[in-house]
Coordinates of N, CA and C in Angstrom, one line a residue:
Y208 N -38.2 -36.0 24.7 CA -39.2 -36.4 25.6 C -40.5 -35.6 25.3
K209 N -41.6 -36.4 25.0 CA -42.8 -35.7 24.5 C -43.7 -35.1 25.5
G210 N -43.5 -35.4 26.8 CA -44.4 -34.9 27.8 C -44.1 -33.5 28.2
I211 N -43.2 -32.8 27.6 CA -42.7 -31.5 28.1 C -43.8 -30.5 28.1
D212 N -44.7 -30.5 27.1 CA -45.8 -29.5 27.1 C -46.8 -29.6 28.1
N213 N -46.8 -30.7 28.9 CA -47.8 -30.9 29.9 C -47.5 -30.3 31.2
I214 N -46.3 -29.6 31.3 CA -45.8 -29.1 32.6 C -46.7 -28.0 33.2
N215 N -47.4 -27.2 32.3 CA -48.2 -26.1 32.8 C -49.7 -26.5 33.0
S216 N -49.9 -27.7 33.6 CA -51.2 -28.3 33.7 C -52.1 -27.5 34.7
S217 N -51.5 -26.8 35.6 CA -52.3 -26.0 36.6 C -51.6 -24.7 36.9
E218 N -52.4 -23.8 37.5 CA -51.8 -22.5 37.8 C -50.7 -22.6 38.8
F219 N -50.9 -23.4 39.9 CA -49.9 -23.4 40.9 C -48.7 -24.2 40.5
Q220 N -48.8 -25.2 39.6 CA -47.7 -25.9 39.0 C -46.9 -24.9 38.1
E221 N -47.6 -24.0 37.4 CA -46.9 -23.1 36.6 C -46.1 -22.1 37.5
Q222 N -46.6 -21.7 38.6 CA -45.9 -20.8 39.5 C -44.7 -21.5 40.1
L223 N -44.9 -22.8 40.5 CA -43.7 -23.5 41.0 C -42.6 -23.7 39.9
L224 N -43.1 -23.9 38.7 CA -42.1 -24.1 37.6 C -41.3 -22.8 37.5
K225 N -41.9 -21.7 37.5 CA -41.2 -20.4 37.4 C -40.1 -20.2 38.5
R226 N -40.5 -20.6 39.7 CA -39.6 -20.5 40.9 C -38.5 -21.4 40.8
V227 N -38.7 -22.7 40.3 CA -37.6 -23.6 40.1 C -36.7 -23.1 39.0
E228 N -37.2 -22.6 37.9 CA -36.4 -22.2 36.8 C -35.5 -21.0 37.2
S229 N -36.0 -20.2 38.1 CA -35.3 -19.0 38.5 C -34.2 -19.3 39.5
G230 N -34.2 -20.5 40.1 CA -33.2 -20.8 41.2 C -32.0 -21.5 40.6
K231 N -30.9 -21.3 41.2 CA -29.6 -22.0 40.8 C -29.0 -22.9 42.0
N232 N -29.3 -22.4 43.2 CA -28.7 -23.1 44.3 C -29.8 -23.8 45.2
K233 N -29.5 -24.8 46.0 CA -30.5 -25.5 46.7 C -31.2 -24.6 47.7
Q234 N -30.6 -23.5 48.1 CA -31.3 -22.6 49.0 C -32.4 -21.7 48.4
D235 N -32.4 -21.8 47.0 CA -33.3 -20.9 46.3 C -34.8 -21.5 46.2
F236 N -34.9 -22.8 46.6 CA -36.3 -23.4 46.5 C -36.4 -24.5 47.5
S237 N -37.5 -24.5 48.2 CA -37.8 -25.6 49.2 C -38.7 -26.6 48.6
P238 N -38.3 -27.9 48.6 CA -39.2 -28.9 48.0 C -40.5 -29.1 48.9
F239 N -40.5 -28.5 50.1 CA -41.7 -28.5 50.9 C -42.9 -27.9 50.2
D240 N -42.5 -26.9 49.3 CA -43.6 -26.2 48.6 C -44.2 -27.1 47.5
I241 N -43.6 -28.1 47.1 CA -44.2 -29.1 46.2 C -45.0 -30.1 47.1
Y242 N -44.4 -30.5 48.1 CA -45.0 -31.5 49.1 C -46.4 -31.0 49.6
N243 N -46.5 -29.7 49.7 CA -47.7 -29.1 50.2 C -48.9 -29.5 49.3
Y244 N -48.7 -29.6 48.0 CA -49.8 -29.8 47.1 C -50.1 -31.3 46.8
V245 N -49.3 -32.2 47.4 CA -49.5 -33.6 47.1 C -50.5 -34.2 48.1
P246 N -51.5 -35.0 47.6 CA -52.5 -35.6 48.5 C -51.8 -36.4 49.7
E247 N -52.3 -36.3 50.9 CA -51.7 -36.8 52.1 C -51.4 -38.3 52.0
D248 N -52.3 -39.1 51.3 CA -52.1 -40.5 51.2 C -51.1 -40.9 50.1
K249 N -50.5 -40.0 49.4 CA -49.5 -40.3 48.4 C -48.2 -39.6 48.7
R250 N -47.9 -39.3 49.9 CA -46.7 -38.6 50.3 C -46.3 -39.0 51.7
S251 N -45.0 -38.9 52.0 CA -44.5 -39.1 53.3 C -43.2 -38.2 53.4
A252 N -42.8 -37.9 54.7 CA -41.6 -37.2 54.9 C -41.0 -37.6 56.2
K253 N -39.7 -37.4 56.3 CA -39.0 -37.8 57.5 C -37.7 -37.0 57.6
C254 N -37.1 -37.0 58.8 CA -35.8 -36.3 59.0 C -34.7 -37.4 58.8
G255 N -33.6 -37.0 58.3 CA -32.4 -37.8 58.2 C -31.2 -37.1 58.6
S256 N -30.1 -37.7 58.6 CA -28.8 -37.1 59.0 C -27.7 -37.8 58.3
Y257 N -26.5 -37.3 58.6 CA -25.2 -37.9 58.1 C -24.1 -37.4 59.0
N258 N -23.0 -38.1 59.0 CA -21.9 -37.7 59.8 C -20.7 -37.1 58.9
L259 N -19.6 -36.8 59.5 CA -18.5 -36.1 58.8 C -17.9 -37.1 57.8
S260 N -18.1 -38.4 57.9 CA -17.5 -39.3 57.0 C -18.5 -39.7 55.9
S261 N -19.5 -38.8 55.7 CA -20.5 -39.0 54.7 C -21.3 -40.3 54.8
Q262 N -21.5 -40.8 56.0 CA -22.3 -41.9 56.3 C -23.8 -41.5 56.5
L263 N -24.7 -42.0 55.8 CA -26.1 -41.6 55.9 C -26.8 -42.4 57.0
F264 N -27.8 -41.7 57.7 CA -28.6 -42.3 58.7 C -30.1 -42.0 58.5
N265 N -30.9 -43.0 58.7 CA -32.4 -42.9 58.6 C -32.8 -42.3 57.3
Q266 N -32.2 -42.7 56.2 CA -32.6 -42.2 54.9 C -33.0 -43.3 53.9
D267 N -32.6 -44.6 54.2 CA -33.1 -45.7 53.3 C -32.8 -45.4 51.8
L268 N -31.7 -44.8 51.5 CA -31.5 -44.4 50.1 C -31.1 -45.6 49.3
V269 N -30.3 -46.5 49.8 CA -29.9 -47.7 49.1 C -31.1 -48.5 48.6
S270 N -32.0 -48.8 49.5 CA -33.2 -49.6 49.1 C -34.1 -48.8 48.1
F271 N -34.1 -47.5 48.3 CA -34.9 -46.7 47.4 C -34.3 -46.8 46.0
L272 N -33.0 -46.6 45.8 CA -32.4 -46.6 44.5 C -32.5 -48.0 43.9
R273 N -32.3 -49.0 44.7 CA -32.3 -50.4 44.2 C -33.7 -50.8 43.7
S274 N -34.7 -50.1 44.0 CA -36.1 -50.5 43.6 C -36.3 -50.0 42.1
T275 N -35.3 -49.3 41.5 CA -35.5 -48.8 40.2 C -35.4 -50.0 39.2
K276 N -36.3 -50.0 38.2 CA -36.4 -51.1 37.2 C -35.9 -50.6 35.8
K277 N -36.2 -49.4 35.4 CA -35.9 -49.0 34.1 C -35.1 -47.7 34.0
E278 N -35.5 -46.7 34.8 CA -34.9 -45.3 34.6 C -34.8 -44.6 35.9
I279 N -33.7 -43.9 36.1 CA -33.6 -43.0 37.3 C -33.1 -41.6 36.8
L280 N -33.8 -40.6 37.2 CA -33.5 -39.2 36.9 C -32.9 -38.6 38.2
V281 N -31.8 -37.9 38.0 CA -31.1 -37.4 39.2 C -31.0 -35.8 39.1
F282 N -31.5 -35.2 40.2 CA -31.3 -33.7 40.3 C -30.2 -33.6 41.4
T283 N -29.1 -33.0 41.0 CA -28.0 -32.8 42.0 C -27.3 -31.5 41.7
G284 N -26.5 -31.1 42.7 CA -25.7 -29.9 42.6 C -24.4 -30.1 41.9
N285 N -23.6 -31.1 42.5 CA -22.3 -31.4 41.9 C -21.9 -32.9 42.0
C286 N -23.0 -33.7 42.1 CA -22.8 -35.2 42.1 C -22.1 -35.6 43.4
S287 N -22.2 -34.9 44.5 CA -21.5 -35.3 45.7 C -22.1 -36.6 46.3
F288 N -23.2 -37.0 45.8 CA -23.8 -38.3 46.3 C -22.9 -39.5 46.0
V289 N -22.0 -39.4 45.1 CA -21.1 -40.5 44.8 C -20.2 -40.8 45.9
N290 N -20.0 -39.9 46.9 CA -19.1 -40.0 48.0 C -19.8 -40.5 49.3
L291 N -21.2 -40.7 49.2 CA -21.9 -41.1 50.3 C -21.9 -42.7 50.5
K292 N -22.2 -43.0 51.8 CA -22.3 -44.5 52.1 C -23.6 -44.6 53.1
E293 N -24.2 -45.8 53.0 CA -25.3 -46.1 53.9 C -25.1 -47.5 54.4
N294 N -24.9 -47.7 55.7 CA -24.6 -49.0 56.3 C -23.4 -49.6 55.6
E295 N -22.4 -48.7 55.3 CA -21.2 -49.1 54.7 C -21.3 -49.5 53.2
V296 N -22.5 -49.3 52.6 CA -22.7 -49.6 51.2 C -22.5 -48.3 50.5
P297 N -21.4 -48.2 49.6 CA -21.2 -46.9 48.8 C -22.4 -46.7 47.8
I298 N -22.9 -45.5 47.8 CA -24.0 -45.2 46.9 C -23.5 -45.3 45.4
L299 N -22.2 -45.1 45.2 CA -21.6 -45.3 43.9 C -21.7 -46.7 43.4
S300 N -21.6 -47.7 44.3 CA -21.7 -49.1 44.0 C -23.1 -49.4 43.6
V301 N -24.1 -48.7 44.2 CA -25.5 -49.0 43.9 C -25.7 -48.6 42.4
F302 N -25.2 -47.4 42.0 CA -25.3 -47.0 40.6 C -24.6 -48.0 39.7
Q303 N -23.5 -48.6 40.1 CA -22.9 -49.6 39.3 C -23.8 -50.8 39.1
E304 N -24.5 -51.2 40.2 CA -25.5 -52.3 40.1 C -26.6 -52.0 39.1
L305 N -27.1 -50.7 39.2 CA -28.2 -50.3 38.3 C -27.7 -50.3 36.8
A306 N -26.5 -49.9 36.6 CA -26.0 -49.9 35.2 C -25.8 -51.3 34.7
E307 N -25.4 -52.2 35.5 CA -25.3 -53.6 35.1 C -26.6 -54.2 34.8
K308 N -27.7 -53.6 35.3 CA -29.1 -54.1 35.0 C -29.7 -53.3 33.8
N309 N -28.8 -52.5 33.2 CA -29.3 -51.7 32.0 C -30.3 -50.6 32.4
V310 N -30.3 -50.2 33.7 CA -31.2 -49.1 34.1 C -30.6 -47.8 33.5
Q311 N -31.4 -47.0 32.8 CA -30.9 -45.8 32.2 C -30.9 -44.7 33.3
I312 N -29.7 -44.0 33.3 CA -29.5 -43.0 34.4 C -29.2 -41.6 33.7
K313 N -30.0 -40.7 34.0 CA -29.8 -39.3 33.5 C -29.6 -38.4 34.6
V314 N -28.7 -37.4 34.5 CA -28.3 -36.6 35.6 C -28.2 -35.1 35.2
L315 N -28.8 -34.3 36.0 CA -28.6 -32.8 35.9 C -27.7 -32.4 37.0
S316 N -26.5 -31.9 36.6 CA -25.5 -31.5 37.6 C -24.7 -30.3 37.1
K317 N -24.2 -29.5 38.0 CA -23.2 -28.5 37.6 C -22.0 -29.2 37.2
V318 N -21.4 -28.8 36.0 CA -20.2 -29.4 35.5 C -19.1 -28.3 35.5
D319 N -18.3 -28.2 36.5 CA -17.3 -27.2 36.7 C -16.1 -27.8 37.4
F320 N -15.1 -27.0 37.8 CA -13.9 -27.5 38.5 C -14.3 -28.2 39.8
S321 N -15.3 -27.8 40.5 CA -15.7 -28.3 41.8 C -16.3 -29.7 41.6
S322 N -16.9 -30.0 40.5 CA -17.6 -31.3 40.3 C -16.8 -32.4 39.5
L323 N -15.7 -32.0 38.9 CA -14.9 -32.9 38.0 C -14.6 -34.2 38.7
K324 N -14.1 -34.2 39.9 CA -13.7 -35.4 40.6 C -14.9 -36.4 40.7
N325 N -16.0 -35.8 41.2 CA -17.2 -36.6 41.4 C -17.7 -37.2 40.0
L326 N -17.7 -36.4 39.0 CA -18.2 -36.8 37.7 C -17.3 -37.9 37.1
Q327 N -16.0 -37.8 37.3 CA -15.1 -38.8 36.8 C -15.4 -40.2 37.5
Q328 N -15.8 -40.2 38.8 CA -16.1 -41.4 39.4 C -17.4 -42.0 38.9
L329 N -18.4 -41.1 38.6 CA -19.7 -41.6 38.1 C -19.6 -42.1 36.7
L330 N -18.9 -41.3 35.8 CA -18.8 -41.6 34.4 C -17.9 -42.8 34.2
A331 N -17.1 -43.2 35.1 CA -16.3 -44.4 35.0 C -17.1 -45.6 34.8
I332 N -18.3 -45.6 35.3 CA -19.3 -46.7 35.2 C -19.6 -47.0 33.7
N333 N -19.6 -45.9 32.9 CA -19.9 -46.1 31.5 C -18.8 -46.8 30.8
Y334 N -17.5 -46.5 31.2 CA -16.4 -47.2 30.6 C -16.4 -48.7 31.0
G335 N -16.8 -49.0 32.2 CA -16.9 -50.4 32.6 C -18.0 -51.1 31.8
A336 N -19.1 -50.4 31.6 CA -20.2 -51.0 30.9 C -20.0 -51.1 29.4
G337 N -19.1 -50.2 28.9 CA -18.8 -50.2 27.4 C -19.9 -49.5 26.6
K338 N -20.7 -48.7 27.3 CA -21.8 -47.9 26.7 C -22.2 -46.8 27.6
E339 N -23.0 -45.9 27.0 CA -23.4 -44.7 27.8 C -24.7 -45.0 28.5
I340 N -24.6 -45.7 29.7 CA -25.7 -45.9 30.5 C -26.1 -44.6 31.3
I341 N -25.0 -43.9 31.7 CA -25.2 -42.7 32.5 C -25.0 -41.5 31.6
E342 N -25.9 -40.6 31.5 CA -25.8 -39.4 30.7 C -26.0 -38.1 31.6
V343 N -25.0 -37.3 31.6 CA -24.9 -36.1 32.5 C -25.0 -34.9 31.6
R344 N -25.8 -33.9 32.0 CA -25.8 -32.6 31.4 C -25.6 -31.5 32.4
H345 N -24.9 -30.4 32.0 CA -24.6 -29.3 32.9 C -25.9 -28.5 33.1
C346 N -26.3 -28.3 34.4 CA -27.4 -27.5 34.7 C -27.4 -27.0 36.1
E347 N -27.5 -25.8 36.4 CA -27.6 -25.2 37.7 C -29.1 -25.0 38.1
Q348 N -29.6 -25.8 39.0 CA -31.0 -25.8 39.4 C -31.1 -26.1 40.9
P349 N -32.2 -25.8 41.5 CA -32.2 -25.9 43.0 C -32.7 -27.2 43.6
L350 N -33.1 -28.1 42.8 CA -33.7 -29.4 43.3 C -32.6 -30.4 43.6
R351 N -32.8 -31.2 44.6 CA -31.9 -32.3 45.0 C -32.7 -33.5 45.2
G352 N -32.5 -34.6 44.4 CA -33.3 -35.8 44.6 C -33.2 -36.7 43.4
F353 N -34.1 -37.8 43.5 CA -34.1 -38.9 42.6 C -35.5 -39.2 42.2
L354 N -35.7 -39.4 40.9 CA -37.0 -39.8 40.4 C -36.9 -41.2 39.7
I355 N -37.6 -42.2 40.2 CA -37.4 -43.5 39.6 C -38.7 -44.0 38.9
D356 N -38.5 -44.5 37.7 CA -39.6 -45.3 37.0 C -40.9 -44.6 36.9
E357 N -41.0 -43.3 36.9 CA -42.3 -42.6 36.9 C -43.2 -43.0 38.0
T358 N -42.7 -43.5 39.1 CA -43.5 -44.0 40.2 C -43.2 -43.3 41.5
S359 N -41.9 -42.9 41.7 CA -41.6 -42.4 43.0 C -40.6 -41.2 42.8
L360 N -40.8 -40.2 43.6 CA -39.9 -39.0 43.6 C -39.4 -38.8 45.0
R361 N -38.1 -38.7 45.2 CA -37.6 -38.3 46.5 C -36.8 -37.0 46.4
L362 N -37.2 -36.0 47.1 CA -36.5 -34.7 47.1 C -35.9 -34.5 48.5
K363 N -34.7 -33.9 48.5 CA -34.0 -33.7 49.8 C -33.9 -32.2 50.1
E364 N -34.1 -31.8 51.3 CA -33.8 -30.4 51.7 C -32.8 -30.4 52.8
D365 N -31.7 -29.7 52.6 CA -30.7 -29.6 53.7 C -31.1 -28.4 54.6
I366 N -31.0 -28.7 55.9 CA -31.3 -27.7 56.9 C -30.1 -26.9 57.3
N367 N -30.2 -25.6 57.2 CA -29.1 -24.7 57.5 C -29.3 -24.3 59.0
P368 N -28.5 -24.8 59.9 CA -28.8 -24.4 61.4 C -28.6 -22.9 61.6
Y369 N -27.8 -22.3 60.8 CA -27.6 -20.8 61.0 C -28.8 -20.0 60.7
S370 N -29.8 -20.6 60.1 CA -31.1 -19.9 59.8 C -32.0 -19.9 61.0
Y371 N -31.6 -20.6 62.1 CA -32.5 -20.7 63.2 C -31.8 -20.1 64.5
V372 N -32.6 -19.7 65.4 CA -32.1 -19.2 66.7 C -31.4 -20.4 67.4
P373 N -30.3 -20.2 68.1 CA -29.6 -21.3 68.8 C -30.6 -22.0 69.8
G374 N -30.6 -23.3 69.7 CA -31.5 -24.1 70.5 C -32.9 -24.3 69.9
E375 N -33.2 -23.6 68.8 CA -34.6 -23.7 68.2 C -34.7 -25.0 67.4
L376 N -33.6 -25.5 66.9 CA -33.7 -26.7 66.0 C -32.9 -27.8 66.6
S377 N -33.4 -29.0 66.6 CA -32.7 -30.2 67.1 C -31.4 -30.4 66.3
P378 N -30.3 -30.6 67.0 CA -29.0 -30.8 66.3 C -29.0 -32.1 65.5
D379 N -30.0 -33.0 65.7 CA -30.0 -34.3 65.0 C -30.6 -34.1 63.6
I380 N -31.3 -33.0 63.4 CA -32.0 -32.8 62.1 C -31.1 -32.1 61.1
K381 N -30.6 -32.8 60.1 CA -29.8 -32.2 59.1 C -30.4 -32.2 57.7
V382 N -31.3 -33.1 57.4 CA -31.9 -33.1 56.1 C -33.4 -33.5 56.3
I383 N -34.3 -33.1 55.4 CA -35.6 -33.6 55.4 C -35.8 -34.2 54.0
L384 N -36.4 -35.4 54.1 CA -36.6 -36.2 52.9 C -38.1 -36.2 52.6
Y385 N -38.5 -35.8 51.3 CA -39.9 -35.8 50.9 C -40.1 -36.9 49.9
D386 N -40.9 -37.9 50.2 CA -41.2 -39.0 49.2 C -42.6 -38.8 48.7
I387 N -42.6 -38.7 47.3 CA -43.9 -38.4 46.6 C -44.2 -39.5 45.7
R388 N -45.4 -40.1 45.8 CA -45.9 -41.2 44.9 C -47.1 -40.8 44.1
D389 N -47.5 -39.6 44.1 CA -48.6 -39.2 43.3 C -48.3 -39.1 41.9
S390 N -49.0 -39.8 41.0 CA -48.6 -39.9 39.6 C -48.6 -38.6 38.9
D391 N -49.5 -37.6 39.2 CA -49.5 -36.3 38.6 C -48.3 -35.5 38.9
W392 N -47.8 -35.6 40.2 CA -46.7 -34.8 40.6 C -45.4 -35.5 40.1
V393 N -45.4 -36.8 40.1 CA -44.2 -37.5 39.6 C -44.0 -37.1 38.1
R394 N -45.1 -37.1 37.4 CA -45.1 -36.8 36.0 C -44.6 -35.4 35.7
W395 N -45.2 -34.5 36.6 CA -44.8 -33.1 36.5 C -43.3 -32.9 36.7
S396 N -42.8 -33.6 37.7 CA -41.3 -33.5 38.0 C -40.5 -34.1 36.9
K397 N -41.0 -35.2 36.2 CA -40.3 -35.7 35.1 C -40.3 -34.7 33.9
D398 N -41.4 -34.1 33.7 CA -41.5 -33.1 32.6 C -40.5 -31.9 32.9
L399 N -40.4 -31.5 34.2 CA -39.5 -30.5 34.7 C -38.1 -30.9 34.4
F400 N -37.8 -32.1 34.8 CA -36.4 -32.6 34.5 C -36.0 -32.5 33.1
Y401 N -36.9 -33.0 32.2 CA -36.5 -33.0 30.8 C -36.6 -31.6 30.2
R402 N -37.3 -30.7 30.8 CA -37.3 -29.3 30.3 C -35.9 -28.7 30.5
F403 N -35.3 -29.1 31.6 CA -33.9 -28.6 31.8 C -32.9 -29.5 31.0
F404 N -33.2 -30.8 30.9 CA -32.2 -31.7 30.3 C -32.1 -31.4 28.8
R405 N -33.2 -31.1 28.1 CA -33.1 -31.0 26.6 C -32.5 -29.6 26.2
T406 N -32.3 -28.7 27.2 CA -31.7 -27.4 26.8 C -30.4 -27.2 27.5
S407 N -29.8 -28.3 28.1 CA -28.5 -28.2 28.8 C -27.4 -28.7 27.9
I408 N -26.2 -28.3 28.2 CA -25.0 -28.7 27.5 C -24.5 -30.1 28.0
S409 N -24.0 -30.9 27.1 CA -23.5 -32.2 27.6 C -22.3 -32.1 28.5
C410 N -22.2 -33.1 29.4 CA -21.1 -33.1 30.3 C -19.8 -33.2 29.5
Q411 N -19.7 -34.0 28.5 CA -18.5 -34.2 27.8 C -18.0 -32.9 27.1
K412 N -19.0 -32.1 26.6 CA -18.6 -30.8 26.0 C -18.1 -29.9 27.0
R413 N -18.7 -29.8 28.2 CA -18.3 -28.9 29.3 C -16.9 -29.3 29.7
I414 N -16.7 -30.6 29.9 CA -15.4 -31.1 30.4 C -14.3 -30.8 29.4
K415 N -14.6 -31.0 28.1 CA -13.6 -30.7 27.1 C -13.2 -29.2 27.1
D416 N -14.2 -28.3 27.3 CA -13.9 -26.9 27.3 C -13.2 -26.5 28.6
I417 N -13.5 -27.2 29.7 CA -12.8 -26.9 30.9 C -11.3 -27.2 30.8
R418 N -11.0 -28.4 30.1 CA -9.7 -28.8 29.9 C -8.9 -28.0 28.9
S419 N -9.6 -27.2 28.1 CA -9.0 -26.3 27.1 C -8.4 -25.1 27.8
I420 N -8.8 -24.8 29.0 CA -8.3 -23.7 29.8 C -6.8 -23.9 30.1
K421 N -5.9 -23.1 29.7 CA -4.5 -23.3 29.9 C -4.1 -22.9 31.3
K422 N -3.3 -23.8 31.9 CA -2.8 -23.5 33.2 C -1.7 -22.5 33.1
P423 N -1.5 -21.7 34.1 CA -0.4 -20.6 34.0 C 1.0 -21.3 34.0
D424 N 1.9 -20.7 33.2 CA 3.3 -21.1 33.2 C 3.9 -20.5 34.5
M425 N 4.2 -21.4 35.5 CA 4.7 -20.9 36.8 C 6.0 -20.1 36.7
Q426 N 6.8 -20.4 35.7 CA 8.1 -19.7 35.6 C 7.8 -18.2 35.2
S427 N 6.8 -18.1 34.3 CA 6.5 -16.7 33.8 C 5.8 -16.0 35.0
V428 N 5.0 -16.7 35.8 CA 4.4 -16.1 37.0 C 5.4 -15.6 37.9
L429 N 6.5 -16.4 38.2 CA 7.5 -16.1 39.1 C 8.3 -14.9 38.6
N430 N 8.4 -14.8 37.3 CA 9.2 -13.7 36.7 C 8.5 -12.4 36.5
F431 N 7.2 -12.5 36.8 CA 6.3 -11.3 36.6 C 6.7 -10.1 37.5

């Protein structure tokens, strides 16, 4: 990706870049700090929620994803989005639809024991398509969201109720969604994505190495 050198286009973007690069977990960086710099007419934000069955409310994620024409870039922690539903529509089925339309899907995700089940579900789409429509690389980074077609960026921030005094935060607020349509910031985010992507290990390599770890011989453990 040739736009990688454009990422330091301004001083505050450079500072944000350093903060994102130094983070590994979603608690390490708030996307609100990006939202602050986006012109007001090219951004919007709202509160969303979900229930224990992973059903999304007030997020409009299905329609957002379905608007993709060519490419979607995914910032995620462990690909847990494959287990979500919105109005009973599985998010995984939406990615299946995108793959059938030859939309290229690239994902930054942690690839470890905790994410294997999610990754198997996601990468099964490649087997059905008979080609690598979805490419995943191992990366621990703090952003959570989707970037589509160099036009729209959605970043999600999970709200930790334990960070607030009891009664200070509405129990209905569980996530904040930041939608950014400013071309400069969308491009910056794409550059950031590929900065991580080009230096990360492939999912297949990570999975192969994870599977090379030998399980303990239970009999020898019992005899220890």
